[in-house]
CSV table of C-alpha atoms in Angstrom, one decimal:
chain,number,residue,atom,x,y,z
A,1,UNK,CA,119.9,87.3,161.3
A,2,UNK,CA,118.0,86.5,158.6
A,3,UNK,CA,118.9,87.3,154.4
A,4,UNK,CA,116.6,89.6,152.7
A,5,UNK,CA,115.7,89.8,149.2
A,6,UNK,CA,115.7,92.7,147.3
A,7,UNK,CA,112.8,92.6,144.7
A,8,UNK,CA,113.7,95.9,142.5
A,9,UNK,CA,117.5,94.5,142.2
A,10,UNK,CA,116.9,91.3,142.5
A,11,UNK,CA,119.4,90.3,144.9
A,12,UNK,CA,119.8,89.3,148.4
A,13,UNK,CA,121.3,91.7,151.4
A,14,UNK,CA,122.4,91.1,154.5
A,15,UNK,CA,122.1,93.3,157.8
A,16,UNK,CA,123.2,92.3,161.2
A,17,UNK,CA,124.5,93.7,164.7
A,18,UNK,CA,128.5,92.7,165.8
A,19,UNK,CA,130.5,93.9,168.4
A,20,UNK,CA,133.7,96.2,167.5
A,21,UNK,CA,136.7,96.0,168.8
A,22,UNK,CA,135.7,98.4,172.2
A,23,UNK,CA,132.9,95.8,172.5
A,24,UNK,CA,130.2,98.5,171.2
A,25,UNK,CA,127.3,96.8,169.5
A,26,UNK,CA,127.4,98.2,165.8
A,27,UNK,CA,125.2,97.4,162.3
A,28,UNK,CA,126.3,96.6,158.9
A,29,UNK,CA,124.2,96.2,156.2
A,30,UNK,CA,125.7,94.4,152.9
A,31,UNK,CA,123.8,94.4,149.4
A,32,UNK,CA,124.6,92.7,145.9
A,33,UNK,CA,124.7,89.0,146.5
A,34,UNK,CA,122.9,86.6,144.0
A,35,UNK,CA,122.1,84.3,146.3
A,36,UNK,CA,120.5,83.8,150.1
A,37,UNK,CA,123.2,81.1,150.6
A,38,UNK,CA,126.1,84.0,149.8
A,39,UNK,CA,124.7,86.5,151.7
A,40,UNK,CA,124.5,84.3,155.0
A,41,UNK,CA,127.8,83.1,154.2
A,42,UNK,CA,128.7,86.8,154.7
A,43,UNK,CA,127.8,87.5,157.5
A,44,UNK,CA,128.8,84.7,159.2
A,45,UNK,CA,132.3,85.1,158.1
A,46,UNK,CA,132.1,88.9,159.4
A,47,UNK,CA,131.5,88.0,162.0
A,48,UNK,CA,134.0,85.5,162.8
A,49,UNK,CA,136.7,87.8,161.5
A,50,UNK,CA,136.4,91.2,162.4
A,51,UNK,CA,137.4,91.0,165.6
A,52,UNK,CA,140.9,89.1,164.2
A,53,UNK,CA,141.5,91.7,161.2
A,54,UNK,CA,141.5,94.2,164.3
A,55,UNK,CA,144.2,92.9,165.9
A,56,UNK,CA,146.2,93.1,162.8
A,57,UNK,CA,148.8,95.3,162.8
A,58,UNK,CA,149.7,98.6,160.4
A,59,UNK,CA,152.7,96.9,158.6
A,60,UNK,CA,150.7,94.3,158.1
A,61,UNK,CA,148.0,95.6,156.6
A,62,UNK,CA,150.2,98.5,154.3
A,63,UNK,CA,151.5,95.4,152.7
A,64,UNK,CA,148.3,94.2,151.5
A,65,UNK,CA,147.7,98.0,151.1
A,66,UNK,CA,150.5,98.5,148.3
A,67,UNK,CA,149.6,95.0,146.5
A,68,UNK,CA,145.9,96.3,146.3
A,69,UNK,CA,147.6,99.6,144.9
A,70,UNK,CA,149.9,97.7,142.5
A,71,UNK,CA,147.2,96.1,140.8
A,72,UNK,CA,145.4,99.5,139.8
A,73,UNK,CA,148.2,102.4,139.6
A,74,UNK,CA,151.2,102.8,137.6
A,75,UNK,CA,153.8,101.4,139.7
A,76,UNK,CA,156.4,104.5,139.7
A,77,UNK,CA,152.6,106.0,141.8
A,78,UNK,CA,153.1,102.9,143.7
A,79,UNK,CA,156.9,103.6,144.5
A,80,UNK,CA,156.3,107.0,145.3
A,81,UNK,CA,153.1,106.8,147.5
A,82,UNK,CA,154.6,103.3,149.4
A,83,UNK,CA,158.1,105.4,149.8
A,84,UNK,CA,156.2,108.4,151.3
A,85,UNK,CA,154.1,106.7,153.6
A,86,UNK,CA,156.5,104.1,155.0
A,87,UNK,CA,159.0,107.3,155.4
A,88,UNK,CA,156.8,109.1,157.4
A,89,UNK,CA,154.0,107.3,158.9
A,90,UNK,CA,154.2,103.7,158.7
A,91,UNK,CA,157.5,103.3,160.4
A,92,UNK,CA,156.4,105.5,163.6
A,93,UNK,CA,152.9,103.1,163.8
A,94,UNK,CA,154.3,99.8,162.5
A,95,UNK,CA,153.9,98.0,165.9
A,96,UNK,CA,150.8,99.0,166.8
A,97,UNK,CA,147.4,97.3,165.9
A,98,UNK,CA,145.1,99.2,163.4
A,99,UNK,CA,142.4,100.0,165.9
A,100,UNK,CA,145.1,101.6,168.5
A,101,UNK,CA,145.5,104.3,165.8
A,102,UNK,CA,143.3,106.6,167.6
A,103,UNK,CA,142.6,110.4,167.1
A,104,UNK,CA,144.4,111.5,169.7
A,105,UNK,CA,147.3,109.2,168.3
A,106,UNK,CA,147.2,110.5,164.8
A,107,UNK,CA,147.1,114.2,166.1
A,108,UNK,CA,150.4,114.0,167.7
A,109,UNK,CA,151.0,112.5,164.3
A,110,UNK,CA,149.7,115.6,162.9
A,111,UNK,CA,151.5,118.0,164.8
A,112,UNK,CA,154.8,116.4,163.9
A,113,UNK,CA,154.5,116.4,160.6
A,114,UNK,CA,153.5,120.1,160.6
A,115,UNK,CA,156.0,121.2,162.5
A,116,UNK,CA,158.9,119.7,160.4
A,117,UNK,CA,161.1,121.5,158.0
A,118,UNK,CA,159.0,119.9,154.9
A,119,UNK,CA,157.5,122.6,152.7
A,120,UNK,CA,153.4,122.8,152.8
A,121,UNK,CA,152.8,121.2,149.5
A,122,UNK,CA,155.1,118.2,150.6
A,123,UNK,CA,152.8,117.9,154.1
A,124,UNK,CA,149.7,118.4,152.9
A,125,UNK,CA,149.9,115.3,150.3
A,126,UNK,CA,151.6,113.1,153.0
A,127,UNK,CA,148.2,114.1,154.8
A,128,UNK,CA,146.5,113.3,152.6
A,129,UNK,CA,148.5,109.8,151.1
A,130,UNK,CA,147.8,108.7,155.1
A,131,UNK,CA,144.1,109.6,155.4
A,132,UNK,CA,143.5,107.1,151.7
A,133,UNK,CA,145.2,104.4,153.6
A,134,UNK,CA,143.0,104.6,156.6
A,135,UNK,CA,140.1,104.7,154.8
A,136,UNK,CA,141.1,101.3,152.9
A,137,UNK,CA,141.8,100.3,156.3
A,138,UNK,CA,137.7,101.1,157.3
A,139,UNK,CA,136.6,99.6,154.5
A,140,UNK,CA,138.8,96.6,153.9
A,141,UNK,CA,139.5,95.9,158.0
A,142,UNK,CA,137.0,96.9,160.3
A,143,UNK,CA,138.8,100.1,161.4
A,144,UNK,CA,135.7,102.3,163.3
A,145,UNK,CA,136.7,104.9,161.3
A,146,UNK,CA,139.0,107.3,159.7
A,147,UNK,CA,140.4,108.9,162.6
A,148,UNK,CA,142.1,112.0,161.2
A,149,UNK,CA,138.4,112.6,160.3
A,150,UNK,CA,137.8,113.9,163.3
A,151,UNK,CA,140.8,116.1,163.5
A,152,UNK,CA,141.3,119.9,162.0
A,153,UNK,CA,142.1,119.8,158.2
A,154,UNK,CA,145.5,121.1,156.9
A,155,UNK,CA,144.2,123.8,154.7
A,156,UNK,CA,145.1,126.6,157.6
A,157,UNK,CA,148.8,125.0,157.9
A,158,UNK,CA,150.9,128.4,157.8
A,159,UNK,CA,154.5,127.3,156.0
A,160,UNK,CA,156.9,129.2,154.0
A,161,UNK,CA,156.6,127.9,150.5
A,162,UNK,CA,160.4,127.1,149.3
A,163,UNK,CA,161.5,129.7,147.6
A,164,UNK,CA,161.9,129.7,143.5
A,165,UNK,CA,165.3,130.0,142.5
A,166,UNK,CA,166.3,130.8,139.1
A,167,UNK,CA,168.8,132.2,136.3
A,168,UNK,CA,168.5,135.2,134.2
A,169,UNK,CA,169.7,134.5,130.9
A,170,UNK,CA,173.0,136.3,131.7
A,171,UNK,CA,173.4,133.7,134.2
A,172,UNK,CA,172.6,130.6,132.0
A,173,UNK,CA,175.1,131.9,129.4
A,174,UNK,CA,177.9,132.1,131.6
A,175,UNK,CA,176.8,128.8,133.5
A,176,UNK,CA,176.6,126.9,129.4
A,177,UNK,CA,179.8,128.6,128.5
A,178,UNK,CA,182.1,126.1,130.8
A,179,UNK,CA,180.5,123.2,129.9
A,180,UNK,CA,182.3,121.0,127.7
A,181,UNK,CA,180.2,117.6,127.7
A,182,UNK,CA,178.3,117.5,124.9
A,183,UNK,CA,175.5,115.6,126.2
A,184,UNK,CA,174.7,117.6,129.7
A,185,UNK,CA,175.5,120.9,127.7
A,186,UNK,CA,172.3,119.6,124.8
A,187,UNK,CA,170.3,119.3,127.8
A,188,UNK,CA,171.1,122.2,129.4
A,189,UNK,CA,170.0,124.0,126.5
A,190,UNK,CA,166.8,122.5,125.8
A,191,UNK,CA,165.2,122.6,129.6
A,192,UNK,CA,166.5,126.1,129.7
A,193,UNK,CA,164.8,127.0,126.5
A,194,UNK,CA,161.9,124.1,126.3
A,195,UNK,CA,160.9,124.6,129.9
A,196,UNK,CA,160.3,120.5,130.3
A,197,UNK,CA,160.6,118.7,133.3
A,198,UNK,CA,163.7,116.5,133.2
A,199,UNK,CA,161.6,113.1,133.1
A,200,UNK,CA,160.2,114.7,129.8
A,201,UNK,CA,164.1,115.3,128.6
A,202,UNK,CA,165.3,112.0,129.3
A,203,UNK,CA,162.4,110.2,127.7
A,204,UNK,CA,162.5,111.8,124.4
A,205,UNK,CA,163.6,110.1,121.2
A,206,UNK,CA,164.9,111.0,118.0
A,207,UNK,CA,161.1,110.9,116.3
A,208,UNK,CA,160.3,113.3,119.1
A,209,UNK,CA,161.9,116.7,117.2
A,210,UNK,CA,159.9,117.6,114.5
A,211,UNK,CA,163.1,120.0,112.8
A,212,UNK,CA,160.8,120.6,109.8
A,213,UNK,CA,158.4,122.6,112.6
A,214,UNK,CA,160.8,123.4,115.1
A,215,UNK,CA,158.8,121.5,117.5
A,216,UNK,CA,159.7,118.9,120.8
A,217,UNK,CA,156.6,116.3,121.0
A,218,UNK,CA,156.4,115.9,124.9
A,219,UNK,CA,154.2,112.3,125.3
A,220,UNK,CA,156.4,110.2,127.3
A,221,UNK,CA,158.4,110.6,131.2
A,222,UNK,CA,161.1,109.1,132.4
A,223,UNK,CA,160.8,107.8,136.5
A,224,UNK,CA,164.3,107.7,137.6
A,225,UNK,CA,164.0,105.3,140.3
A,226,UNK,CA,163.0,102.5,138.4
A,227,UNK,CA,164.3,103.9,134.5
A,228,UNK,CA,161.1,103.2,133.5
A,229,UNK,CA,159.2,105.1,130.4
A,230,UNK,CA,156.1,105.8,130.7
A,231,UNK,CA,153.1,108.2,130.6
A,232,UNK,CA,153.6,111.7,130.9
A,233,UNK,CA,152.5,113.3,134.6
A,234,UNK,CA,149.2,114.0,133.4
A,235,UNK,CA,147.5,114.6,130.1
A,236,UNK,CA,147.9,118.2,129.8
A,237,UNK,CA,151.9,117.4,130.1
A,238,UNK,CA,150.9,116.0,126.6
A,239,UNK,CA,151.7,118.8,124.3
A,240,UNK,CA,154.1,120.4,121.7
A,241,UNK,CA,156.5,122.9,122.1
A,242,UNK,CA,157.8,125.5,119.6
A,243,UNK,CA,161.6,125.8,119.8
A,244,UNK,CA,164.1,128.6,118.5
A,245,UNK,CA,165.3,127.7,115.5
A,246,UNK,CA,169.2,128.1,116.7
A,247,UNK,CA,168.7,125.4,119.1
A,248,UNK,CA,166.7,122.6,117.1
A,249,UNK,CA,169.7,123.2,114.7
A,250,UNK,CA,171.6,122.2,117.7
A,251,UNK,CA,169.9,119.3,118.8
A,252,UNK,CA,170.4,118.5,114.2
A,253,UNK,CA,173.8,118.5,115.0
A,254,UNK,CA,174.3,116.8,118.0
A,255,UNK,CA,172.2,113.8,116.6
A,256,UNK,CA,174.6,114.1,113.1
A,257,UNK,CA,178.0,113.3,115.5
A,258,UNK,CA,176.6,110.5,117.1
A,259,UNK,CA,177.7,107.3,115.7
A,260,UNK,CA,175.0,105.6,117.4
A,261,UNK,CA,171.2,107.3,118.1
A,262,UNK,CA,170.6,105.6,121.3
A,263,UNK,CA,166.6,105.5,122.3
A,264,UNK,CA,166.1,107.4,124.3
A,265,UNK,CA,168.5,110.2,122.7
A,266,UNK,CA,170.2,111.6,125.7
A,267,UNK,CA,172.3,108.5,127.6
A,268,UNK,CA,172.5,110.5,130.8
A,269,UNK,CA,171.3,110.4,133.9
A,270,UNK,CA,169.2,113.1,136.0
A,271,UNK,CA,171.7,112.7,139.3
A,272,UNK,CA,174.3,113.1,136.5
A,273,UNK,CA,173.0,116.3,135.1
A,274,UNK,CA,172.6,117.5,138.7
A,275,UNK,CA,176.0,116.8,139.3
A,276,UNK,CA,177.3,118.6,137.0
A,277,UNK,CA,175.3,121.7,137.2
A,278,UNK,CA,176.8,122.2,140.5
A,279,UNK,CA,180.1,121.8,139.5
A,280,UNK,CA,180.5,124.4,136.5
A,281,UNK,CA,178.3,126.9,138.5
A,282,UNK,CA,180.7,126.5,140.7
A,283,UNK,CA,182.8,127.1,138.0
A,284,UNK,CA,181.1,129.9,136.2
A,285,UNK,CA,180.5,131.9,139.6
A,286,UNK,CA,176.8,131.7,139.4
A,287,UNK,CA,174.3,130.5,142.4
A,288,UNK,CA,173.2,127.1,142.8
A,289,UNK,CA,170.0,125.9,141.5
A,290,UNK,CA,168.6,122.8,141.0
A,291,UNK,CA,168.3,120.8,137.7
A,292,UNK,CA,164.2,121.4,137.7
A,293,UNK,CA,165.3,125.0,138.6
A,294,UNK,CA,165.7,125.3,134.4
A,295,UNK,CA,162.2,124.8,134.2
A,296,UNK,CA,161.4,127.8,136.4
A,297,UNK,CA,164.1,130.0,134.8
A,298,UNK,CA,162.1,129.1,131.3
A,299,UNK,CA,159.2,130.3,133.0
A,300,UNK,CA,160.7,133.7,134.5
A,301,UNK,CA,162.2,134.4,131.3
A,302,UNK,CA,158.9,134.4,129.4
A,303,UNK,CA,157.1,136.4,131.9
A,304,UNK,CA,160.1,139.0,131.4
A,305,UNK,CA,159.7,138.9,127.7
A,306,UNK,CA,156.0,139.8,128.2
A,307,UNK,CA,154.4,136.2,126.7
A,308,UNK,CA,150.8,135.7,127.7
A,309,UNK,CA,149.9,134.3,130.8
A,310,UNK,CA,148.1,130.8,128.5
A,311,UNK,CA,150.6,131.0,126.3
A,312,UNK,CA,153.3,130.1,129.0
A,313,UNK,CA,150.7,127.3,130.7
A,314,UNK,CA,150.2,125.7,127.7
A,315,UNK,CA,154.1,125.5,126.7
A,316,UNK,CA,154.6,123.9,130.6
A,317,UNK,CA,152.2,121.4,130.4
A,318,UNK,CA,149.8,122.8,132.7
A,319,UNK,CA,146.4,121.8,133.5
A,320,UNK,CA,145.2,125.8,133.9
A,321,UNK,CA,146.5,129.2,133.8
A,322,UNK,CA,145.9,129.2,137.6
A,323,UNK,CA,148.2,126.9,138.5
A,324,UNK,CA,150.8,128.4,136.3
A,325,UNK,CA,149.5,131.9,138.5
A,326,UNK,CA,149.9,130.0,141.5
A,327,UNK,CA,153.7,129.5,141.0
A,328,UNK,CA,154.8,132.6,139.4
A,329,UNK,CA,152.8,135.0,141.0
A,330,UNK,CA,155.2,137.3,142.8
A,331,UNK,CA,157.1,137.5,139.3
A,332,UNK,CA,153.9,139.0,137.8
A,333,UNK,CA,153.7,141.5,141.1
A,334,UNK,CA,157.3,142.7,140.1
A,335,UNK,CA,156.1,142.7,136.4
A,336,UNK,CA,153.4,144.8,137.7
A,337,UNK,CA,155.6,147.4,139.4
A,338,UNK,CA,157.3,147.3,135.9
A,339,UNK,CA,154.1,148.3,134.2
A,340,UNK,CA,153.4,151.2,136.1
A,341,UNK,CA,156.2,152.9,135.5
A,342,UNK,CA,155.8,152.1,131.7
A,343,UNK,CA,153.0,154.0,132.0
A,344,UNK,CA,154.0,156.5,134.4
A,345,UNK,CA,156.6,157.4,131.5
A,346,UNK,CA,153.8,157.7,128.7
A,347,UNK,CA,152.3,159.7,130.6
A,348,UNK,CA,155.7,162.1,131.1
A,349,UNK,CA,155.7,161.5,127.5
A,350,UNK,CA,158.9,159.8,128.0
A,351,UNK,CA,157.9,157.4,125.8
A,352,UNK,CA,154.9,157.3,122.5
């Protein structure tokens, strides 16, 4: 078919009729070219190709997949996204050809991945990691289309969310109390009483406490598969955090005794840290939690002290209140319970 010029853009576009890889007669219609000569060239290698880049097969094309992604994400994204999909997609469709991934193909796909033991969260972006790389695969290789398009959304998916667990402060005493390492014990202290994420501990320096303000300046993350610094998770993770007094004193301390300040400060590891929380909980007769569990137990511990709602968002590095809501919100329903009987005793005149 011929090229046609556009006269308000002035540029050439092409659009033709091929064949798909069922043999269905499609259209295609391709704008932007400077030239006639480019947009016939085109086409004509369209057409001798599409058929080919059918034939191609998935682990073929997520290769080019995560070198396209390489060139535009950060590559700890990268890591993560290519480790999530080659877990649990790629390896159970490697062999096949991109245009035998049909819907009835990918909803068996579906079904399996909702009925495993991940939690919803975890499923839900695995969807969705999947569904991007099919539509590159439209775009980029001919594929029809995207064919969990045509399949029921995830939004309905009815999981048990995994469950919070935490430490009251009575716990986290006893659990700090038997350990003797002074580095894990520092860190201990400050997610505890900081709320960060453990990327954020392990990427701060020594310029990152301000001990004339009492403050912890959260603008870097550390990825621990590949040790590499870099931006925080988002840009509301950018932030300040006011610290007690007693602990920044600590952290003074700690950073006094060391013969050399290492950068980053704490020379430790996060499987490290997780390692040894198990041990002296163990130890200390508490429950089990995990190292990001500190985080949560920051959180819980505000909400018993009563601190606003923002206030607590703002300190975790979250992008609204609602998402803050949307993770603590059966500790505000016991807080609730709590409130009523406040008032129930005001009203007894229990209390002025």
């Amino acid at each position: 078919m011929p090229a046609y010029r556009d006269e308000k853009l002035k540029t050439w576009y092409v659009k033709f009729y091929y064949r798909d890889y069922e043999n269905k007669p499609r259209c295609t219609t391709k704008r932007g070219f400077k030239t006639k000569k480019e947009a016939l060239e085109y086409e004509r290698e369209f057409k001798s190709t599409s058929k080919n880049l059918l034939d191609l097969k998935v682990s073929a094309i997520f290769t080019e997949y995560i070198n396209y992604k390489k060139l535009r994400i950060k590559a700890s994204t990268v890591k993560r996204v290519g480790g999530l999909l080659k877990k649990h997609f790629i390896t159970k469709v490697s062999n096949l050809k991109i245009s035998e991934l049909t819907p009835a193909l990918m909803q068996k796909w579906q079904n399996d991945l909702i009925k495993s033991e991940l939690k919803k969260t975890s499923i839900k972006l695995i969807h969705n990691e999947v569904s991007t790389f099919l539509t590159y695969a439209v775009k980029i290789y001919g594929l029809k289309e995207n064919p969990l398009k045509r399949l029921e959304g995830l939004r309905n998916v009815k999981k048990e969310s995994r469950k919070i667990n935490i430490w009251t402060y009575a716990e986290f005493e006893k659990f700090i109390e038997v350990v003797t390492k002074r580095t894990p014990k520092m860190c201990f202290k400050i997610l505890f009483f900081s709320g960060l994420r453990v990327g954020e501990l392990l990427a701060l320096s020594r310029r990152d406490f301000n001990f004339s303000q009492n403050k912890i300046i959260v603008n870097k993350n550390k990825i621990e598969l590949t040790k590499e610094i870099s931006t925080p998770k988002t840009l509301d993770s950018i932030r300040e955090i006011d610290m007690p007094v007693e602990i920044m004193k600590e952290v003074r301390e700690y950073i006094q005794r060391l013969k050399v300040v290492p950068n980053p400060l704490f020379d430790i590891s996060a499987n490290t840290l997780w390692s040894m929380l198990k041990r002296c909980a163990e130890k200390a007769g508490v429950k089990k939690i995990r190292v990001h569990d500190l985080r949560h137990s920051h959180a819980s511990f505000l909400i018993h002290l009563g601190v606003p709602i923002t206030t607590i968002s703002r300190r975790l590095g979250h992008k609204s209140p609602k998402i803050t809501l949307d993770i603590y919100s059966h500790m505000y329903e016991k807080s609730g319970r709590e409130t009523a009987e406040l008032l129930s005793e005001v009203i007894q005149g229990k209390k002025k």
